[in-house]
mmCIF file of C-alpha atoms and ligand atoms in Angstrom:
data_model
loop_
_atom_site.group_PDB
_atom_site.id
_atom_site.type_symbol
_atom_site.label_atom_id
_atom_site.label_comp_id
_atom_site.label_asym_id
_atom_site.label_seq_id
_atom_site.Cartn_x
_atom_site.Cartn_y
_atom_site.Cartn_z
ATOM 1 C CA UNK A 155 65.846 136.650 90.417
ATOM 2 C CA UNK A 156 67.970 139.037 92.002
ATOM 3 C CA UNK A 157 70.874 137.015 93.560
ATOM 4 C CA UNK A 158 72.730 135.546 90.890
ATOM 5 C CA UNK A 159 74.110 132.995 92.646
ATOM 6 C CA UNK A 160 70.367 131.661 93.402
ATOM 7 C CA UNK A 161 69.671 131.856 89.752
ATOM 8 C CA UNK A 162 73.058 130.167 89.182
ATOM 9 C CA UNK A 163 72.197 127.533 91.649
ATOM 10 C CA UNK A 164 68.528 127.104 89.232
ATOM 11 C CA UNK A 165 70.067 127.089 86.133
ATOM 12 C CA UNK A 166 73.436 124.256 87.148
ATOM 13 C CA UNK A 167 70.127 122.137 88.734
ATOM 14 C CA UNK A 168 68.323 122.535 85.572
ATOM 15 C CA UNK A 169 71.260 121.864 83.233
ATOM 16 C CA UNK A 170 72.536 119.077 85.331
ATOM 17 C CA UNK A 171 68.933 117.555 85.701
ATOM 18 C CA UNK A 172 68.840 117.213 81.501
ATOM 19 C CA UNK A 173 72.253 117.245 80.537
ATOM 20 C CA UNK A 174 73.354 114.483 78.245
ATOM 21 C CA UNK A 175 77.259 115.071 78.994
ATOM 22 C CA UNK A 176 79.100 112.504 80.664
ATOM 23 C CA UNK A 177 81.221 115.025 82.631
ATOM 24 C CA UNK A 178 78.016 117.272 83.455
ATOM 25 C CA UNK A 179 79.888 119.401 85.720
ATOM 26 C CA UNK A 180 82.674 120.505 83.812
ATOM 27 C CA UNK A 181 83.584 124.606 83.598
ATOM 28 C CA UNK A 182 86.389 126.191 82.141
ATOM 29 C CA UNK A 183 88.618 127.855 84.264
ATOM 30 C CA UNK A 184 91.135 130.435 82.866
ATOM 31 C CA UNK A 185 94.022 132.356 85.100
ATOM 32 C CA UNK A 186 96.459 134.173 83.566
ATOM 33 C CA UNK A 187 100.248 133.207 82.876
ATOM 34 C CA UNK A 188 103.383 134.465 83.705
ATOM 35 C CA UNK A 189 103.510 136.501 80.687
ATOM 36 C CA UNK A 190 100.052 137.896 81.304
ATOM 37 C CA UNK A 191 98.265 135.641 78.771
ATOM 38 C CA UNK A 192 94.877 133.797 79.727
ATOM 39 C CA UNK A 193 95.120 129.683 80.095
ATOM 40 C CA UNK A 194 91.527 128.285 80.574
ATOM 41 C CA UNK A 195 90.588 124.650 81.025
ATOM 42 C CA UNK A 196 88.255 122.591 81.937
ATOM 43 C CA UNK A 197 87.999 121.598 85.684
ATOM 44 C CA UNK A 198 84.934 120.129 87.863
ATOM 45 C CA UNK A 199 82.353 122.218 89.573
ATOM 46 C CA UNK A 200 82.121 121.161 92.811
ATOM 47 C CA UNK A 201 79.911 123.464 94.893
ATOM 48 C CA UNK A 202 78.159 127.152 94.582
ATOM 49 C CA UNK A 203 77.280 128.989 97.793
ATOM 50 C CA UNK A 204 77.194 132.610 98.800
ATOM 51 C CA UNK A 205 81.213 132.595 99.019
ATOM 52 C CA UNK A 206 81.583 131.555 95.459
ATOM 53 C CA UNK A 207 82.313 128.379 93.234
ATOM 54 C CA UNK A 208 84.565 125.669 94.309
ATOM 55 C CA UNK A 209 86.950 123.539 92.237
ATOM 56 C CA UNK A 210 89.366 120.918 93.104
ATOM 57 C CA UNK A 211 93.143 120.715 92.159
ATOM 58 C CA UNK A 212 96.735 120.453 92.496
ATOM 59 C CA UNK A 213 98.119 123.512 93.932
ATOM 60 C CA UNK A 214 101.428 123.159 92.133
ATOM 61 C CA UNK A 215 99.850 122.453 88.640
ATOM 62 C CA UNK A 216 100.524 124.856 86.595
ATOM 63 C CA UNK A 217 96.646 126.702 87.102
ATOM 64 C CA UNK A 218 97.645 126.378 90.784
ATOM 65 C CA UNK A 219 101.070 127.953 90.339
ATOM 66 C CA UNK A 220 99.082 130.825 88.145
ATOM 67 C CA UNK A 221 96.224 131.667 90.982
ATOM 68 C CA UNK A 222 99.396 131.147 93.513
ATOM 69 C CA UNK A 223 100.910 134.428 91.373
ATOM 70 C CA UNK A 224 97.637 136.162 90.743
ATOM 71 C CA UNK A 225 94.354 135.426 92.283
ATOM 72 C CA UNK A 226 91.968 136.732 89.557
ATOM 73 C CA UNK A 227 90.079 133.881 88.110
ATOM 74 C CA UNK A 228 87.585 133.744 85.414
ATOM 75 C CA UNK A 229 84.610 130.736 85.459
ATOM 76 C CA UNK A 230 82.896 129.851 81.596
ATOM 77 C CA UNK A 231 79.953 127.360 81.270
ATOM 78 C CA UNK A 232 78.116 126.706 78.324
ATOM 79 C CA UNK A 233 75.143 124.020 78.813
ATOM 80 C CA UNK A 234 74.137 123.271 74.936
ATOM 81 C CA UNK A 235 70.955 121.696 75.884
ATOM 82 C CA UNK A 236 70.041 124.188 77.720
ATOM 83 C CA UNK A 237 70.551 127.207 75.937
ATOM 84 C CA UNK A 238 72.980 128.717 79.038
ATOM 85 C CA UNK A 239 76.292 131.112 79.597
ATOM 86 C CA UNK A 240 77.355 132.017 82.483
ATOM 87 C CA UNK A 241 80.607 133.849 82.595
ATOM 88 C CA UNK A 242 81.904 134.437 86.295
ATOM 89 C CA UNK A 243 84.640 136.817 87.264
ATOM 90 C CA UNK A 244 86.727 136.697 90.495
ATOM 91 C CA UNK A 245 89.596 135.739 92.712
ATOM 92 C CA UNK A 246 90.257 132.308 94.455
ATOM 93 C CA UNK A 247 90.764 131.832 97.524
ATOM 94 C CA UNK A 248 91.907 128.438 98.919
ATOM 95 C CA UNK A 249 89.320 126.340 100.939
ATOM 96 C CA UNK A 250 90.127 125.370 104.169
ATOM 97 C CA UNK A 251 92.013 121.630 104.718
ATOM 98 C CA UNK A 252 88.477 120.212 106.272
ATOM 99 C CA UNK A 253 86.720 120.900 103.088
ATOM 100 C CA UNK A 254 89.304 119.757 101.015
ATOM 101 C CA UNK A 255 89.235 116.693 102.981
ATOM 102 C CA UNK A 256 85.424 116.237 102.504
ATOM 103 C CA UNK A 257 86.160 116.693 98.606
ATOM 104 C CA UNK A 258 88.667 114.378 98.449
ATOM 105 C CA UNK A 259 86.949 112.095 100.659
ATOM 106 C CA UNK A 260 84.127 111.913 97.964
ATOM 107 C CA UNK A 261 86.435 110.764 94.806
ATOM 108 C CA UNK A 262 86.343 107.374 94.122
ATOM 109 C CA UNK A 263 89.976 105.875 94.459
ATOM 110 C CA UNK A 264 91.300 105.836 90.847
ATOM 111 C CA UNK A 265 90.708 109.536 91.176
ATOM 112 C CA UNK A 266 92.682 109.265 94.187
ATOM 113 C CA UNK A 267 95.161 107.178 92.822
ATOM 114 C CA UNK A 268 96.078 109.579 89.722
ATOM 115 C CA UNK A 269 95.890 111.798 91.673
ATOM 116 C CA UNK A 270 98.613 110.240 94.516
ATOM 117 C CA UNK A 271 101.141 109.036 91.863
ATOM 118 C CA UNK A 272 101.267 112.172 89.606
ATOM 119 C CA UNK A 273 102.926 115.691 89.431
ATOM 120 C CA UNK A 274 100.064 117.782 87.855
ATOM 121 C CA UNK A 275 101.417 119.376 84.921
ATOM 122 C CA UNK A 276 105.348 118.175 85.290
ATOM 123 C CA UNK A 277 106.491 117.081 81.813
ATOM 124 C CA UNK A 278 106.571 113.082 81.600
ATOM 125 C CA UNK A 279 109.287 110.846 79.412
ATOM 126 C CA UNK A 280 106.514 108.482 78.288
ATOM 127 C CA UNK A 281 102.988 106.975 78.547
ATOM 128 C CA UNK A 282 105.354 104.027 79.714
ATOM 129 C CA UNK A 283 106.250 106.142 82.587
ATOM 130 C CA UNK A 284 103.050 107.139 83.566
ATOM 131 C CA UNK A 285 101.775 103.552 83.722
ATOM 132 C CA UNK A 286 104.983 102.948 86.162
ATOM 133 C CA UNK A 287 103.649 105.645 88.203
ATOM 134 C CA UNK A 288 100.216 104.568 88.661
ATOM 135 C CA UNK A 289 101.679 101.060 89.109
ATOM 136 C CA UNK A 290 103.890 102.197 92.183
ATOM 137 C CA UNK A 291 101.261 104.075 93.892
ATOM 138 C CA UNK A 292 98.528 101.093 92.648
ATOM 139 C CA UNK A 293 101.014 98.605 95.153
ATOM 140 C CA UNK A 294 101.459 101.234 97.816
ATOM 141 C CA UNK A 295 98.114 101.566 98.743
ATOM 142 C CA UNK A 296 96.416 98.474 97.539
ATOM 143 C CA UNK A 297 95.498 97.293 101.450
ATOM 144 C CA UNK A 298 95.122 101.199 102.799
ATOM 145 C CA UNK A 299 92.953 104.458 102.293
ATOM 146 C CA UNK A 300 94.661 106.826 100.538
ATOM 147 C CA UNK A 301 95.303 110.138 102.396
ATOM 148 C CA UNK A 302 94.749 113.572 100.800
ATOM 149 C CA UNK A 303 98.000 114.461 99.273
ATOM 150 C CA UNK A 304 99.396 117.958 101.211
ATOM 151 C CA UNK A 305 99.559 119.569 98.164
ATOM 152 C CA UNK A 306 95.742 118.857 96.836
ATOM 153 C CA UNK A 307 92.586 121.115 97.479
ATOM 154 C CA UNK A 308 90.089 123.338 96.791
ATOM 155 C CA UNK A 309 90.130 127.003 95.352
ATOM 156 C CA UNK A 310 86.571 129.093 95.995
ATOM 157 C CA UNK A 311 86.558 131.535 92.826
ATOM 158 C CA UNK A 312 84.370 134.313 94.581
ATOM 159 C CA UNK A 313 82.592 136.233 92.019
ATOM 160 C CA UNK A 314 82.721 139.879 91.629
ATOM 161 C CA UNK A 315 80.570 140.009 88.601
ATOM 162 C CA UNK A 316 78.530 137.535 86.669
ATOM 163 C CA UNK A 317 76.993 137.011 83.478
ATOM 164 C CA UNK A 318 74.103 135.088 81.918
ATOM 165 C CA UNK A 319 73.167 134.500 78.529
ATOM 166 C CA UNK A 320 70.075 132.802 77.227
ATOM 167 C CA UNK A 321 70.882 131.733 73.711
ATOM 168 C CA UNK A 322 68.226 132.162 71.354
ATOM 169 C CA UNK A 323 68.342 130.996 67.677
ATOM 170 C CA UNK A 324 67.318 134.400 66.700
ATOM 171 C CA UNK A 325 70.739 135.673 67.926
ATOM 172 C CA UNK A 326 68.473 137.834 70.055
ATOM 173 C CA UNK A 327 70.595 136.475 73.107
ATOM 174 C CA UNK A 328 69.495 137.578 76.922
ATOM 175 C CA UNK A 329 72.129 139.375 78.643
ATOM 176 C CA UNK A 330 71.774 139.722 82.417
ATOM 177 C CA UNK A 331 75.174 141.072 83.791
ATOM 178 C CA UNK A 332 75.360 140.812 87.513
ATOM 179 C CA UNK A 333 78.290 143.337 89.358
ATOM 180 C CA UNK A 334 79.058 143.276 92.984
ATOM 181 C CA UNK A 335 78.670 146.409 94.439
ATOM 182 C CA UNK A 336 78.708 147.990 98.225
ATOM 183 C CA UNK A 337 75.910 147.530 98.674
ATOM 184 C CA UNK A 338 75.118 144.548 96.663
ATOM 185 C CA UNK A 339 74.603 142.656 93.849
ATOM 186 C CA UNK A 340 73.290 145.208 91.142
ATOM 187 C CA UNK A 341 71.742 144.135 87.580
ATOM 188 C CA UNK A 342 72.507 145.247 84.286
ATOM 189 C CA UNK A 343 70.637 144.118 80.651
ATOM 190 C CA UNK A 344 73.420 143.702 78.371
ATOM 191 C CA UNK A 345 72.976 144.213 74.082
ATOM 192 C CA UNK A 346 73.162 140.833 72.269
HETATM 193 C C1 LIG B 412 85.832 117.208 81.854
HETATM 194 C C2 LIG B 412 87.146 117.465 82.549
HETATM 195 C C3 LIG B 412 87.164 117.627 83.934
HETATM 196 C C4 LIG B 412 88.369 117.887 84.602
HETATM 197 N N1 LIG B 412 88.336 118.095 85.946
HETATM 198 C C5 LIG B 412 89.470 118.472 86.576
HETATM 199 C C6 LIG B 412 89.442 118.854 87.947
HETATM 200 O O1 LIG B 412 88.391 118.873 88.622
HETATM 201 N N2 LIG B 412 90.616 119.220 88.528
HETATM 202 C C7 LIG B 412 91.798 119.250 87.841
HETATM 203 O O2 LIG B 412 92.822 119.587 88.431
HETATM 204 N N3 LIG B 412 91.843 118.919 86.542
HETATM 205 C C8 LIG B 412 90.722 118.531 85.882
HETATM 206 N N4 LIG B 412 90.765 118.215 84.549
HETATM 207 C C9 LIG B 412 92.060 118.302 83.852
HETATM 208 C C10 LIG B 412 92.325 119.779 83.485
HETATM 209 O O3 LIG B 412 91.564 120.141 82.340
HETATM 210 C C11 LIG B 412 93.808 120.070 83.214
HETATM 211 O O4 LIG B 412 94.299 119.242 82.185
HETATM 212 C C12 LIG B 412 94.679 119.851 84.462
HETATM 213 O O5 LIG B 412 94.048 120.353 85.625
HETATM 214 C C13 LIG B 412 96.026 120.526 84.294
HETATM 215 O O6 LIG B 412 95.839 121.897 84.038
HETATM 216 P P1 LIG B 412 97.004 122.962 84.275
HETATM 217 O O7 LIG B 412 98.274 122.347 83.709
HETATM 218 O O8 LIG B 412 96.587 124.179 83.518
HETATM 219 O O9 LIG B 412 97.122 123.202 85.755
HETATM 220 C C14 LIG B 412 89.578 117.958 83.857
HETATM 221 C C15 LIG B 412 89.542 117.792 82.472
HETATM 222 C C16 LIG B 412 88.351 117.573 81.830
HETATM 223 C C17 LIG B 412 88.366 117.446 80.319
#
């Protein structure tokens, strides 16, 4: 497969169809710091297409503040069951409000209401505080939909190179790097 965001799209299907995770669409997501250093976790995949790969967030969490500072972006999955890699390399971009509204209209409303009553990656006093929180905003909109908070959406990570490995016991790994070029997407085998 030439495209590798086709034979992305094949291999999330084909991990997702057999995964045993709970969170099967987990990736890591590392941006880099103030001081330069990379800061990865794990966020949820929500959608591949020819722009790139989309996850959800808090734009002033602390990843958000990061991307907000510099865009470059770096996407790590590793499906156990299915032997996979992929390592994607790129800069986000933010979704537009409608999409972020179709995202958030698709969490269930716990999601929403963490979501609602926290400061993504503010420092807390206390679980005890937290619980307050959720409380508050629990009240608030008991009787009403919640609305997408102003400062929630989407970042597309659009790739500019990407990497697959198919692990292999042997250590014999399969390498296919994928780099975005003028004129396309060009292939390179990679040693183990
Ligand atoms: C399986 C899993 C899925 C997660 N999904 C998301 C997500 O989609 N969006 C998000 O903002 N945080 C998600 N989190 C929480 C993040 O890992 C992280 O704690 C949070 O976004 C704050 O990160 P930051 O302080 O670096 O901004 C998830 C955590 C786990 C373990």
């Amino acid at each position: 497969m030439n495209n590798p965001i086709d034979k992305f799209k094949t291999w999330w299907q084909e991990a997702l169809a057999e995964s045993p995770l709970q969170q099967k669409s987990a990736v890591c997501v590392s941006t880099i710091d103030e001081q330069g250093f990379p800061t990865g976790r794990f966020v949820d995949l929500k959608s591949v297409g020819e722009n790139g790969f989309v996850f959800c967030t808090c734009f002033d969490s602390a990843k958000g503040r990061q991307i907000e500072r510099n865009a470059k972006t770096a996407i790590t999955a590793w499906w156990d069951h299915s032997g996979y890699q992929v390592r994607i390399v790129g800069t986000s971009e933010l979704i537009t409000a409608g999409e972020a509204d179709q995202f958030w209209a698709a969490r269930n409303k716990s999601a929403q209401l963490t979501t609602t009553a926290f400061e993504q990656s503010e420092p807390t006093a206390s679980e005890a505080e937290l619980a307050a929180r959720l409380e508050d905003a629990s009240a608030k909109f008991a009787e009403q939909d919640i609305p997408r908070p102003d400062n929630w959406g989407g970042y597309c990570v659009k790739p500019i190179s990407i990497e697959f490995l198919t692990f292999r016991e042997s250590r014999l790994h399969l390498r296919e790097l994928f780099v975005y070029k003028e004129n396309g997407w060009v292939k390179q085998l990679l040693q183990p």
